[in-house]
mmCIF file of C-alpha atoms and ligand atoms in Angstrom:
data_model
loop_
_atom_site.group_PDB
_atom_site.id
_atom_site.type_symbol
_atom_site.label_atom_id
_atom_site.label_comp_id
_atom_site.label_asym_id
_atom_site.label_seq_id
_atom_site.Cartn_x
_atom_site.Cartn_y
_atom_site.Cartn_z
ATOM 1 C CA MET A 27 -22.734 -143.864 -88.579
ATOM 2 C CA PRO A 28 -25.578 -141.575 -88.385
ATOM 3 C CA LYS A 29 -27.675 -143.070 -85.553
ATOM 4 C CA ILE A 30 -31.645 -142.619 -85.962
ATOM 5 C CA THR A 31 -34.130 -142.609 -83.102
ATOM 6 C CA VAL A 32 -37.126 -144.026 -83.901
ATOM 7 C CA LEU A 33 -40.415 -142.696 -82.115
ATOM 8 C CA PRO A 34 -43.359 -144.793 -83.556
ATOM 9 C CA GLY A 35 -45.558 -143.667 -81.094
ATOM 10 C CA ASP A 36 -49.592 -144.133 -80.936
ATOM 11 C CA GLY A 37 -52.277 -145.107 -83.560
ATOM 12 C CA ILE A 38 -51.039 -145.297 -87.209
ATOM 13 C CA GLY A 39 -47.598 -143.978 -85.874
ATOM 14 C CA PRO A 40 -45.845 -147.615 -85.877
ATOM 15 C CA GLU A 41 -47.533 -148.575 -89.540
ATOM 16 C CA ILE A 42 -46.049 -145.646 -91.358
ATOM 17 C CA ILE A 43 -42.696 -145.586 -89.284
ATOM 18 C CA THR A 44 -41.990 -149.129 -90.513
ATOM 19 C CA GLU A 45 -42.515 -148.223 -93.913
ATOM 20 C CA ALA A 46 -40.162 -145.051 -93.721
ATOM 21 C CA VAL A 47 -37.214 -147.184 -91.902
ATOM 22 C CA LYS A 48 -37.720 -149.793 -94.683
ATOM 23 C CA VAL A 49 -37.030 -146.942 -97.390
ATOM 24 C CA LEU A 50 -34.131 -145.479 -95.047
ATOM 25 C CA GLN A 51 -32.973 -148.682 -95.054
ATOM 26 C CA VAL A 52 -33.021 -149.210 -98.875
ATOM 27 C CA ILE A 53 -31.110 -145.781 -99.312
ATOM 28 C CA ALA A 54 -28.500 -147.179 -96.950
ATOM 29 C CA GLU A 55 -28.008 -150.349 -99.073
ATOM 30 C CA GLN A 56 -27.659 -148.508 -102.148
ATOM 31 C CA GLY A 57 -25.247 -145.999 -101.222
ATOM 32 C CA ASN A 58 -22.433 -145.938 -98.832
ATOM 33 C CA ALA A 59 -24.046 -144.449 -95.868
ATOM 34 C CA SER A 60 -25.347 -146.909 -93.410
ATOM 35 C CA PHE A 61 -27.869 -145.943 -90.129
ATOM 36 C CA THR A 62 -28.439 -147.424 -86.838
ATOM 37 C CA PHE A 63 -32.000 -147.413 -85.690
ATOM 38 C CA GLU A 64 -32.770 -147.424 -81.827
ATOM 39 C CA GLN A 65 -36.739 -147.583 -81.348
ATOM 40 C CA PHE A 66 -38.192 -146.034 -77.943
ATOM 41 C CA PRO A 67 -41.821 -145.172 -76.621
ATOM 42 C CA VAL A 68 -43.245 -141.780 -76.734
ATOM 43 C CA GLY A 69 -46.643 -140.377 -76.493
ATOM 44 C CA GLY A 70 -49.611 -142.822 -75.365
ATOM 45 C CA VAL A 71 -48.114 -146.243 -75.404
ATOM 46 C CA ALA A 72 -44.940 -144.592 -73.261
ATOM 47 C CA ILE A 73 -47.824 -143.525 -70.542
ATOM 48 C CA ASP A 74 -48.717 -147.059 -70.804
ATOM 49 C CA GLN A 75 -45.508 -148.131 -70.224
ATOM 50 C CA THR A 76 -43.806 -145.824 -67.677
ATOM 51 C CA GLY A 77 -46.512 -143.442 -66.378
ATOM 52 C CA VAL A 78 -45.389 -140.291 -68.406
ATOM 53 C CA PRO A 79 -45.325 -139.211 -72.385
ATOM 54 C CA LEU A 80 -41.780 -138.335 -72.731
ATOM 55 C CA PRO A 81 -39.735 -141.080 -70.517
ATOM 56 C CA ALA A 82 -36.026 -139.591 -69.389
ATOM 57 C CA ASN A 83 -34.521 -142.832 -71.288
ATOM 58 C CA THR A 84 -36.593 -141.460 -74.414
ATOM 59 C CA LEU A 85 -35.505 -138.403 -74.247
ATOM 60 C CA GLU A 86 -31.756 -138.991 -73.411
ATOM 61 C CA GLN A 87 -31.782 -141.674 -76.411
ATOM 62 C CA CYS A 88 -33.036 -138.788 -78.343
ATOM 63 C CA LYS A 89 -30.416 -136.170 -77.285
ATOM 64 C CA SER A 90 -27.105 -138.434 -78.109
ATOM 65 C CA SER A 91 -28.621 -139.284 -81.594
ATOM 66 C CA ASP A 92 -28.052 -137.691 -84.745
ATOM 67 C CA ALA A 93 -31.828 -137.472 -85.968
ATOM 68 C CA VAL A 94 -35.423 -138.125 -84.687
ATOM 69 C CA LEU A 95 -38.000 -140.054 -86.717
ATOM 70 C CA LEU A 96 -41.212 -139.671 -85.506
ATOM 71 C CA GLY A 97 -44.537 -141.426 -86.320
ATOM 72 C CA ALA A 98 -47.634 -139.297 -84.511
ATOM 73 C CA VAL A 99 -48.675 -139.386 -80.479
ATOM 74 C CA GLY A 100 -52.202 -139.299 -79.057
ATOM 75 C CA GLY A 101 -55.620 -141.253 -78.829
ATOM 76 C CA PRO A 102 -58.863 -141.232 -77.023
ATOM 77 C CA LYS A 103 -57.740 -143.404 -74.513
ATOM 78 C CA TRP A 104 -55.404 -141.156 -72.878
ATOM 79 C CA ASP A 105 -57.951 -137.756 -73.706
ATOM 80 C CA THR A 106 -59.218 -137.614 -70.343
ATOM 81 C CA LEU A 107 -55.577 -137.777 -68.680
ATOM 82 C CA PRO A 108 -54.624 -134.097 -66.893
ATOM 83 C CA GLY A 109 -52.813 -131.472 -69.423
ATOM 84 C CA GLU A 110 -49.477 -132.552 -68.117
ATOM 85 C CA LEU A 111 -49.875 -136.239 -68.599
ATOM 86 C CA ARG A 112 -51.349 -135.888 -71.910
ATOM 87 C CA PRO A 113 -49.587 -137.545 -74.965
ATOM 88 C CA GLU A 114 -49.167 -134.273 -76.663
ATOM 89 C CA MET A 115 -46.896 -133.180 -73.708
ATOM 90 C CA ALA A 116 -44.066 -135.115 -75.663
ATOM 91 C CA LEU A 117 -43.672 -133.113 -78.839
ATOM 92 C CA LEU A 118 -43.596 -129.867 -76.469
ATOM 93 C CA GLY A 119 -40.904 -131.310 -74.570
ATOM 94 C CA LEU A 120 -38.761 -132.867 -77.272
ATOM 95 C CA ARG A 121 -39.029 -129.172 -79.102
ATOM 96 C CA LYS A 122 -37.811 -127.624 -75.766
ATOM 97 C CA GLU A 123 -35.331 -130.323 -74.650
ATOM 98 C CA LEU A 124 -33.665 -130.366 -78.012
ATOM 99 C CA GLN A 125 -33.632 -126.764 -78.556
ATOM 100 C CA LEU A 126 -36.067 -127.014 -81.984
ATOM 101 C CA PHE A 127 -36.662 -123.104 -82.910
ATOM 102 C CA SER A 128 -37.638 -123.523 -85.966
ATOM 103 C CA ASN A 129 -40.702 -125.528 -88.096
ATOM 104 C CA LEU A 130 -40.081 -126.688 -92.021
ATOM 105 C CA ARG A 131 -43.319 -127.864 -94.070
ATOM 106 C CA PRO A 132 -43.051 -128.054 -97.258
ATOM 107 C CA ALA A 133 -45.855 -127.535 -99.583
ATOM 108 C CA LYS A 134 -45.316 -129.485 -102.907
ATOM 109 C CA VAL A 135 -48.060 -130.222 -105.337
ATOM 110 C CA TYR A 136 -48.187 -133.391 -107.173
ATOM 111 C CA ASP A 137 -49.490 -133.582 -110.660
ATOM 112 C CA ALA A 138 -51.139 -136.678 -110.311
ATOM 113 C CA LEU A 139 -53.048 -135.719 -106.818
ATOM 114 C CA ILE A 140 -54.412 -131.990 -108.097
ATOM 115 C CA GLU A 141 -57.858 -133.010 -108.031
ATOM 116 C CA ALA A 142 -57.206 -133.054 -104.118
ATOM 117 C CA SER A 143 -56.847 -129.807 -103.797
ATOM 118 C CA THR A 144 -59.912 -127.303 -103.514
ATOM 119 C CA LEU A 145 -58.104 -124.966 -105.783
ATOM 120 C CA LYS A 146 -58.327 -124.592 -109.521
ATOM 121 C CA ARG A 147 -55.694 -126.583 -111.403
ATOM 122 C CA GLU A 148 -53.894 -123.834 -113.084
ATOM 123 C CA VAL A 149 -53.587 -122.276 -109.842
ATOM 124 C CA ILE A 150 -51.866 -125.025 -108.066
ATOM 125 C CA GLN A 151 -50.098 -126.552 -110.633
ATOM 126 C CA GLY A 152 -46.090 -126.810 -109.839
ATOM 127 C CA VAL A 153 -46.614 -125.157 -106.350
ATOM 128 C CA ASP A 154 -43.307 -126.119 -104.620
ATOM 129 C CA LEU A 155 -43.151 -123.802 -101.028
ATOM 130 C CA LEU A 156 -41.557 -124.113 -97.609
ATOM 131 C CA VAL A 157 -42.682 -122.318 -94.934
ATOM 132 C CA VAL A 158 -39.967 -121.747 -92.248
ATOM 133 C CA ARG A 159 -41.807 -120.900 -88.964
ATOM 134 C CA GLU A 160 -40.251 -119.735 -85.808
ATOM 135 C CA LEU A 161 -41.011 -121.871 -83.074
ATOM 136 C CA THR A 162 -40.178 -121.153 -79.438
ATOM 137 C CA GLY A 163 -40.755 -117.431 -79.310
ATOM 138 C CA GLY A 164 -43.238 -114.732 -80.242
ATOM 139 C CA ILE A 165 -47.039 -114.164 -78.836
ATOM 140 C CA TYR A 166 -47.229 -118.246 -77.616
ATOM 141 C CA PHE A 167 -44.217 -117.701 -75.286
ATOM 142 C CA GLY A 168 -44.642 -114.064 -74.088
ATOM 143 C CA GLU A 169 -45.767 -112.656 -70.712
ATOM 144 C CA LYS A 170 -49.178 -113.150 -70.165
ATOM 145 C CA THR A 171 -51.516 -111.057 -68.102
ATOM 146 C CA LYS A 172 -55.103 -111.231 -66.870
ATOM 147 C CA VAL A 173 -56.330 -108.330 -64.473
ATOM 148 C CA GLU A 174 -60.034 -107.358 -63.266
ATOM 149 C CA THR A 175 -60.863 -103.424 -64.274
ATOM 150 C CA GLU A 176 -64.051 -101.237 -64.354
ATOM 151 C CA GLN A 177 -64.302 -102.469 -68.115
ATOM 152 C CA GLY A 178 -64.123 -106.408 -66.966
ATOM 153 C CA ILE A 179 -61.015 -108.370 -67.721
ATOM 154 C CA LYS A 180 -58.024 -106.698 -69.253
ATOM 155 C CA VAL A 181 -55.991 -109.216 -70.797
ATOM 156 C CA THR A 182 -52.450 -109.467 -72.560
ATOM 157 C CA ASP A 183 -49.953 -111.820 -74.800
ATOM 158 C CA ALA A 184 -46.491 -110.022 -75.163
ATOM 159 C CA LEU A 185 -44.987 -110.539 -78.590
ATOM 160 C CA THR A 186 -41.365 -110.973 -77.753
ATOM 161 C CA TYR A 187 -38.182 -111.389 -79.608
ATOM 162 C CA THR A 188 -34.879 -110.708 -79.308
ATOM 163 C CA GLU A 189 -32.589 -110.186 -82.201
ATOM 164 C CA LEU A 190 -30.492 -113.006 -81.723
ATOM 165 C CA GLU A 191 -34.052 -115.258 -81.814
ATOM 166 C CA ILE A 192 -34.684 -113.684 -85.030
ATOM 167 C CA GLU A 193 -31.334 -113.749 -86.475
ATOM 168 C CA ARG A 194 -31.044 -117.667 -86.448
ATOM 169 C CA ILE A 195 -34.526 -118.458 -87.675
ATOM 170 C CA VAL A 196 -33.918 -115.721 -90.770
ATOM 171 C CA ARG A 197 -30.523 -117.822 -91.100
ATOM 172 C CA LEU A 198 -32.234 -120.590 -91.605
ATOM 173 C CA GLY A 199 -34.394 -119.403 -94.006
ATOM 174 C CA PHE A 200 -31.873 -118.160 -96.037
ATOM 175 C CA GLU A 201 -29.833 -121.309 -95.857
ATOM 176 C CA THR A 202 -32.766 -123.381 -96.849
ATOM 177 C CA ALA A 203 -33.363 -120.763 -99.543
ATOM 178 C CA MET A 204 -29.668 -121.926 -101.075
ATOM 179 C CA LYS A 205 -30.695 -125.392 -100.694
ATOM 180 C CA ARG A 206 -33.627 -124.562 -103.140
ATOM 181 C CA ARG A 207 -34.484 -121.930 -105.792
ATOM 182 C CA LYS A 208 -32.866 -118.872 -103.857
ATOM 183 C CA LYS A 209 -35.733 -116.774 -103.360
ATOM 184 C CA LEU A 210 -37.100 -115.907 -99.681
ATOM 185 C CA THR A 211 -39.983 -114.064 -98.611
ATOM 186 C CA SER A 212 -39.823 -112.636 -95.230
ATOM 187 C CA VAL A 213 -43.317 -112.169 -93.638
ATOM 188 C CA ASP A 214 -44.188 -109.582 -91.039
ATOM 189 C CA LYS A 215 -46.352 -106.689 -90.133
ATOM 190 C CA ALA A 216 -44.317 -104.192 -90.348
ATOM 191 C CA ASN A 217 -46.727 -101.374 -90.903
ATOM 192 C CA ILE A 218 -48.209 -102.087 -87.283
ATOM 193 C CA LEU A 219 -45.985 -104.054 -85.066
ATOM 194 C CA GLU A 220 -42.602 -102.651 -83.600
ATOM 195 C CA SER A 221 -41.334 -106.663 -83.397
ATOM 196 C CA SER A 222 -41.806 -106.958 -87.309
ATOM 197 C CA ARG A 223 -39.974 -103.786 -87.813
ATOM 198 C CA VAL A 224 -36.921 -105.130 -85.859
ATOM 199 C CA TRP A 225 -37.379 -108.704 -87.902
ATOM 200 C CA ARG A 226 -37.205 -106.653 -91.307
ATOM 201 C CA ALA A 227 -34.134 -104.718 -90.336
ATOM 202 C CA VAL A 228 -32.645 -108.228 -88.932
ATOM 203 C CA ALA A 229 -33.373 -109.940 -92.202
ATOM 204 C CA GLU A 230 -31.757 -107.093 -94.386
ATOM 205 C CA LYS A 231 -28.730 -107.392 -92.125
ATOM 206 C CA VAL A 232 -28.441 -111.391 -92.657
ATOM 207 C CA ALA A 233 -29.000 -110.914 -96.346
ATOM 208 C CA VAL A 234 -25.683 -109.323 -97.060
ATOM 209 C CA ASP A 235 -24.050 -112.778 -96.088
ATOM 210 C CA TYR A 236 -26.356 -114.491 -98.886
ATOM 211 C CA PRO A 237 -26.023 -112.398 -102.158
ATOM 212 C CA GLU A 238 -27.370 -115.014 -104.180
ATOM 213 C CA VAL A 239 -30.749 -115.066 -102.563
ATOM 214 C CA GLU A 240 -33.362 -112.741 -103.671
ATOM 215 C CA LEU A 241 -35.331 -111.372 -100.768
ATOM 216 C CA ASN A 242 -38.677 -109.664 -100.510
ATOM 217 C CA HIS A 243 -40.865 -108.824 -97.536
ATOM 218 C CA MET A 244 -44.525 -109.188 -97.358
ATOM 219 C CA LEU A 245 -46.980 -108.342 -94.890
ATOM 220 C CA VAL A 246 -48.477 -111.255 -93.305
ATOM 221 C CA ASP A 247 -52.084 -110.139 -94.560
ATOM 222 C CA ASN A 248 -51.101 -110.073 -98.378
ATOM 223 C CA CYS A 249 -49.323 -113.433 -97.785
ATOM 224 C CA ALA A 250 -52.351 -115.290 -96.754
ATOM 225 C CA MET A 251 -53.798 -113.583 -100.070
ATOM 226 C CA GLN A 252 -51.084 -114.413 -102.446
ATOM 227 C CA LEU A 253 -50.922 -118.014 -100.987
ATOM 228 C CA VAL A 254 -54.449 -118.886 -102.323
ATOM 229 C CA ARG A 255 -54.072 -116.059 -105.135
ATOM 230 C CA ASN A 256 -50.599 -117.044 -107.058
ATOM 231 C CA PRO A 257 -48.782 -119.687 -104.588
ATOM 232 C CA LYS A 258 -46.437 -120.455 -107.369
ATOM 233 C CA GLN A 259 -44.686 -117.139 -106.573
ATOM 234 C CA PHE A 260 -42.828 -118.504 -103.358
ATOM 235 C CA ASP A 261 -39.987 -120.508 -103.178
ATOM 236 C CA VAL A 262 -38.986 -120.146 -99.124
ATOM 237 C CA ILE A 263 -41.287 -118.232 -96.936
ATOM 238 C CA VAL A 264 -39.564 -117.396 -93.446
ATOM 239 C CA THR A 265 -41.822 -115.790 -90.523
ATOM 240 C CA GLU A 266 -42.582 -115.606 -86.816
ATOM 241 C CA ASN A 267 -44.190 -118.284 -84.562
ATOM 242 C CA MET A 268 -47.881 -117.210 -84.889
ATOM 243 C CA PHE A 269 -47.691 -116.069 -88.668
ATOM 244 C CA GLY A 270 -46.138 -119.285 -89.481
ATOM 245 C CA ASP A 271 -48.522 -121.147 -87.617
ATOM 246 C CA ILE A 272 -51.590 -119.772 -89.835
ATOM 247 C CA LEU A 273 -49.548 -119.707 -92.929
ATOM 248 C CA SER A 274 -48.286 -123.107 -92.876
ATOM 249 C CA ASP A 275 -51.705 -124.475 -92.180
ATOM 250 C CA GLU A 276 -52.854 -122.473 -95.000
ATOM 251 C CA ALA A 277 -50.047 -123.819 -97.329
ATOM 252 C CA ALA A 278 -50.533 -127.465 -96.601
ATOM 253 C CA MET A 279 -54.237 -127.405 -97.927
ATOM 254 C CA LEU A 280 -52.768 -126.062 -101.325
ATOM 255 C CA THR A 281 -51.679 -129.706 -101.747
ATOM 256 C CA GLY A 282 -55.348 -131.045 -100.237
ATOM 257 C CA SER A 283 -53.706 -134.299 -98.704
ATOM 258 C CA ILE A 284 -52.956 -134.710 -95.272
ATOM 259 C CA GLY A 285 -51.058 -137.522 -95.674
ATOM 260 C CA MET A 286 -48.741 -136.630 -97.849
ATOM 261 C CA LEU A 287 -47.400 -133.841 -95.934
ATOM 262 C CA PRO A 288 -43.928 -134.126 -94.093
ATOM 263 C CA SER A 289 -42.071 -131.497 -91.567
ATOM 264 C CA ALA A 290 -38.621 -131.010 -89.953
ATOM 265 C CA SER A 291 -37.718 -129.146 -86.899
ATOM 266 C CA MET A 292 -33.893 -128.100 -86.709
ATOM 267 C CA GLY A 293 -32.677 -126.423 -83.660
ATOM 268 C CA THR A 294 -29.414 -124.903 -82.161
ATOM 269 C CA GLY A 295 -28.113 -128.380 -81.279
ATOM 270 C CA SER A 296 -27.421 -130.844 -83.796
ATOM 271 C CA VAL A 297 -30.315 -132.963 -83.598
ATOM 272 C CA GLY A 298 -33.356 -132.379 -86.164
ATOM 273 C CA MET A 299 -36.777 -134.046 -85.500
ATOM 274 C CA PHE A 300 -38.748 -135.201 -88.659
ATOM 275 C CA GLU A 301 -42.331 -135.939 -88.494
ATOM 276 C CA PRO A 302 -45.565 -136.239 -90.799
ATOM 277 C CA ILE A 303 -47.670 -132.630 -89.728
ATOM 278 C CA HIS A 304 -51.088 -135.379 -89.285
ATOM 279 C CA GLY A 305 -51.997 -136.916 -86.039
ATOM 280 C CA SER A 306 -52.317 -140.706 -84.721
ATOM 281 C CA ALA A 307 -55.586 -140.976 -87.033
ATOM 282 C CA PRO A 308 -56.985 -143.434 -84.240
ATOM 283 C CA ASP A 309 -60.079 -143.728 -86.532
ATOM 284 C CA ILE A 310 -58.153 -145.539 -88.949
ATOM 285 C CA ALA A 311 -55.527 -147.142 -86.908
ATOM 286 C CA GLY A 312 -54.484 -150.982 -87.164
ATOM 287 C CA GLN A 313 -56.517 -151.321 -90.250
ATOM 288 C CA GLY A 314 -53.445 -151.150 -92.761
ATOM 289 C CA VAL A 315 -54.866 -148.329 -94.613
ATOM 290 C CA ALA A 316 -52.768 -145.290 -93.249
ATOM 291 C CA ASN A 317 -50.897 -143.438 -96.007
ATOM 292 C CA PRO A 318 -46.900 -143.731 -95.049
ATOM 293 C CA LEU A 319 -45.806 -141.170 -98.055
ATOM 294 C CA ALA A 320 -45.874 -138.003 -95.328
ATOM 295 C CA THR A 321 -43.479 -140.233 -92.887
ATOM 296 C CA ILE A 322 -41.557 -141.399 -96.018
ATOM 297 C CA LEU A 323 -41.152 -137.822 -97.023
ATOM 298 C CA SER A 324 -40.274 -136.538 -94.007
ATOM 299 C CA ALA A 325 -37.146 -139.139 -93.850
ATOM 300 C CA ALA A 326 -36.099 -137.738 -96.967
ATOM 301 C CA MET A 327 -35.956 -134.144 -95.385
ATOM 302 C CA MET A 328 -33.867 -135.868 -92.835
ATOM 303 C CA LEU A 329 -31.374 -136.933 -95.309
ATOM 304 C CA LYS A 330 -31.652 -133.548 -96.632
ATOM 305 C CA TYR A 331 -31.543 -131.449 -93.783
ATOM 306 C CA SER A 332 -29.566 -133.598 -91.054
ATOM 307 C CA PHE A 333 -27.134 -135.656 -92.902
ATOM 308 C CA GLY A 334 -26.899 -133.347 -95.943
ATOM 309 C CA MET A 335 -27.544 -136.051 -98.724
ATOM 310 C CA ASN A 336 -29.443 -134.236 -101.147
ATOM 311 C CA GLU A 337 -29.374 -136.753 -103.909
ATOM 312 C CA GLU A 338 -30.746 -139.628 -101.887
ATOM 313 C CA ALA A 339 -33.533 -137.270 -100.833
ATOM 314 C CA GLU A 340 -34.682 -136.108 -104.398
ATOM 315 C CA GLN A 341 -34.296 -139.987 -105.133
ATOM 316 C CA ILE A 342 -37.028 -140.637 -102.457
ATOM 317 C CA GLU A 343 -39.108 -137.832 -103.871
ATOM 318 C CA LYS A 344 -38.735 -138.735 -107.167
ATOM 319 C CA ALA A 345 -39.736 -142.465 -106.138
ATOM 320 C CA VAL A 346 -43.060 -141.230 -104.425
ATOM 321 C CA PHE A 347 -43.697 -139.135 -107.595
ATOM 322 C CA ASN A 348 -43.071 -142.284 -109.842
ATOM 323 C CA VAL A 349 -45.617 -144.389 -107.558
ATOM 324 C CA LEU A 350 -48.234 -141.547 -107.349
ATOM 325 C CA GLU A 351 -48.104 -141.107 -111.544
ATOM 326 C CA GLU A 352 -48.605 -144.707 -112.057
ATOM 327 C CA GLY A 353 -51.963 -144.488 -110.119
ATOM 328 C CA TYR A 354 -51.602 -146.254 -107.034
ATOM 329 C CA ARG A 355 -53.013 -144.531 -104.148
ATOM 330 C CA THR A 356 -53.656 -145.380 -100.457
ATOM 331 C CA LYS A 357 -57.644 -145.177 -99.443
ATOM 332 C CA ASP A 358 -57.240 -141.604 -98.036
ATOM 333 C CA LEU A 359 -56.506 -140.453 -101.613
ATOM 334 C CA ALA A 360 -58.134 -142.477 -103.916
ATOM 335 C CA THR A 361 -60.399 -142.045 -107.024
ATOM 336 C CA GLU A 362 -62.352 -144.228 -109.292
ATOM 337 C CA ASP A 363 -59.342 -145.435 -111.351
ATOM 338 C CA SER A 364 -57.007 -145.367 -108.523
ATOM 339 C CA LYS A 365 -54.654 -148.741 -107.854
ATOM 340 C CA VAL A 366 -55.632 -148.585 -104.186
ATOM 341 C CA VAL A 367 -53.282 -150.314 -101.836
ATOM 342 C CA THR A 368 -52.510 -150.648 -98.483
ATOM 343 C CA THR A 369 -49.811 -148.885 -95.977
ATOM 344 C CA GLN A 370 -47.151 -151.506 -96.508
ATOM 345 C CA GLU A 371 -47.959 -152.076 -100.323
ATOM 346 C CA MET A 372 -47.459 -148.042 -100.677
ATOM 347 C CA GLY A 373 -44.216 -148.713 -98.868
ATOM 348 C CA ASP A 374 -43.010 -151.669 -100.979
ATOM 349 C CA LEU A 375 -43.858 -149.864 -103.916
ATOM 350 C CA VAL A 376 -41.698 -146.525 -102.939
ATOM 351 C CA VAL A 377 -38.824 -149.401 -102.128
ATOM 352 C CA HIS A 378 -39.511 -150.843 -105.989
ATOM 353 C CA ALA A 379 -39.103 -147.163 -107.228
ATOM 354 C CA LEU A 380 -36.090 -146.675 -105.721
ATOM 355 C CA LYS A 381 -34.343 -149.740 -106.633
ATOM 356 C CA SER A 382 -35.459 -149.317 -110.398
HETATM 357 P P1 NAD B 417 -55.373 -136.422 -87.520
HETATM 358 O O1 NAD B 417 -54.364 -135.784 -88.459
HETATM 359 O O2 NAD B 417 -54.953 -137.746 -86.757
HETATM 360 O O3 NAD B 417 -56.414 -137.293 -88.400
HETATM 361 C C1 NAD B 417 -57.484 -136.448 -89.046
HETATM 362 C C2 NAD B 417 -57.862 -137.207 -90.330
HETATM 363 O O4 NAD B 417 -56.912 -137.117 -91.201
HETATM 364 C C3 NAD B 417 -58.686 -138.505 -89.726
HETATM 365 O O5 NAD B 417 -59.671 -138.849 -90.386
HETATM 366 C C4 NAD B 417 -57.307 -139.632 -90.307
HETATM 367 O O6 NAD B 417 -58.075 -140.558 -90.456
HETATM 368 C C5 NAD B 417 -56.944 -138.622 -91.182
HETATM 369 N N1 NAD B 417 -55.323 -138.952 -91.589
HETATM 370 C C6 NAD B 417 -54.543 -138.404 -90.991
HETATM 371 N N2 NAD B 417 -53.074 -138.942 -91.198
HETATM 372 C C7 NAD B 417 -53.587 -139.433 -92.400
HETATM 373 C C8 NAD B 417 -52.983 -140.690 -93.169
HETATM 374 N N3 NAD B 417 -51.494 -140.917 -93.001
HETATM 375 N N4 NAD B 417 -53.289 -141.598 -94.048
HETATM 376 C C9 NAD B 417 -54.682 -141.672 -94.068
HETATM 377 N N5 NAD B 417 -55.512 -140.841 -93.151
HETATM 378 C C10 NAD B 417 -55.137 -139.763 -92.045
HETATM 379 O O7 NAD B 417 -56.156 -135.637 -86.749
HETATM 380 P P2 NAD B 417 -57.141 -135.721 -85.347
HETATM 381 O O8 NAD B 417 -57.744 -136.711 -85.877
HETATM 382 O O9 NAD B 417 -57.532 -134.286 -85.268
HETATM 383 O O10 NAD B 417 -56.177 -136.381 -84.135
HETATM 384 C C11 NAD B 417 -55.983 -137.515 -83.578
HETATM 385 C C12 NAD B 417 -54.911 -137.656 -82.610
HETATM 386 O O11 NAD B 417 -53.660 -137.223 -83.056
HETATM 387 C C13 NAD B 417 -55.209 -136.678 -81.383
HETATM 388 O O12 NAD B 417 -55.178 -137.576 -80.221
HETATM 389 C C14 NAD B 417 -54.304 -135.448 -81.956
HETATM 390 O O13 NAD B 417 -54.126 -134.653 -80.521
HETATM 391 C C15 NAD B 417 -53.198 -136.461 -82.177
HETATM 392 N N6 NAD B 417 -52.397 -135.408 -82.889
HETATM 393 C C16 NAD B 417 -50.643 -135.521 -82.886
HETATM 394 C C17 NAD B 417 -49.792 -134.931 -83.662
HETATM 395 C C18 NAD B 417 -48.471 -135.135 -83.532
HETATM 396 O O14 NAD B 417 -48.627 -136.442 -83.124
HETATM 397 N N7 NAD B 417 -47.482 -134.636 -84.284
HETATM 398 C C19 NAD B 417 -50.565 -133.970 -84.507
HETATM 399 C C20 NAD B 417 -52.307 -133.635 -84.525
HETATM 400 C C21 NAD B 417 -52.846 -134.362 -83.637
#
């Protein structure tokens, strides 16, 4: 019986998590699956209760579970705390302790929401891509130096990868492509960076194990351009940490709606972590207006990537699609002719669509 640790967190976290858990419960009722849900404090609420953003008990529970479903952390109440005590430190702690070396961020454009994008309809209609970003290596974690010289401060951020680190993320890229349209774009800067040349060579080596997947290489500057010029050409993009950070935000904005975007973090261990890409939205917390769909879609990613329940994941995606097609919107996406609903009503509509 898959054990899911639920970490609602702060702000709108508890409101959106409630709806995602409701949807997972319906999936369990409808099929042969059954999940256990255990809830623990993380972020600001954990600071209030225990003095630290990631209490030992919360971490232990996450480690002993099959998957973690997280809402969001942070808020003005904790903004003045010193860096290491801030709610966001819980996220870094979870990534490190669960050895989550990858972040998967799909960007899918729903027909019903096409007007929310800043790009033209013909460019984005049908876009369905996924960025696989390396999360624990590269320039963000490399050696940093800062020395005084005659020309002023001289500063270095080293971009470091081992072949092993590259291979495991590239392999995940291929595995993910196998579950989708079997097309993988490996993004690098191989015309300039030595690390990228090794990256490319590793990608070629791993490709031998996945003959069904079509692999192509693209330079990062070209990829940034292609994402807005012709995003439909992409299925799965795999790339290193900093390129992935930038490209996944760019890809996310193709859809134009932050309340719709899920994410998954997978690692060397068996526990994956699933969360919406948005934050705790303190400006709308407690009002019942938050969009729960990013969290519901994160739960669908959990079914797909942690439990291999592809069909059930697709059922959730289809239910979300149907609810949007019927014109229902939370306030963030509402236009003049929308049927505006609350967070809870949106969850209920997805449940209803799943049942019918
Ligand atoms: P945010 O994503 O919380 O909010 C940005 C804007 O988008 C706000 O206007 C908000 O109301 C809106 N929004 C976000 N999610 C929404 C949803 N589901 N439905 C409707 N509207 C939504 O970003 P922020 O305001 O920069 O950060 C707020 C807090 O969240 C900060 O403390 C920040 O550190 C934290 N944060 C946490 C995470 C995380 O937990 N993974 C990620 C980003 C930011």
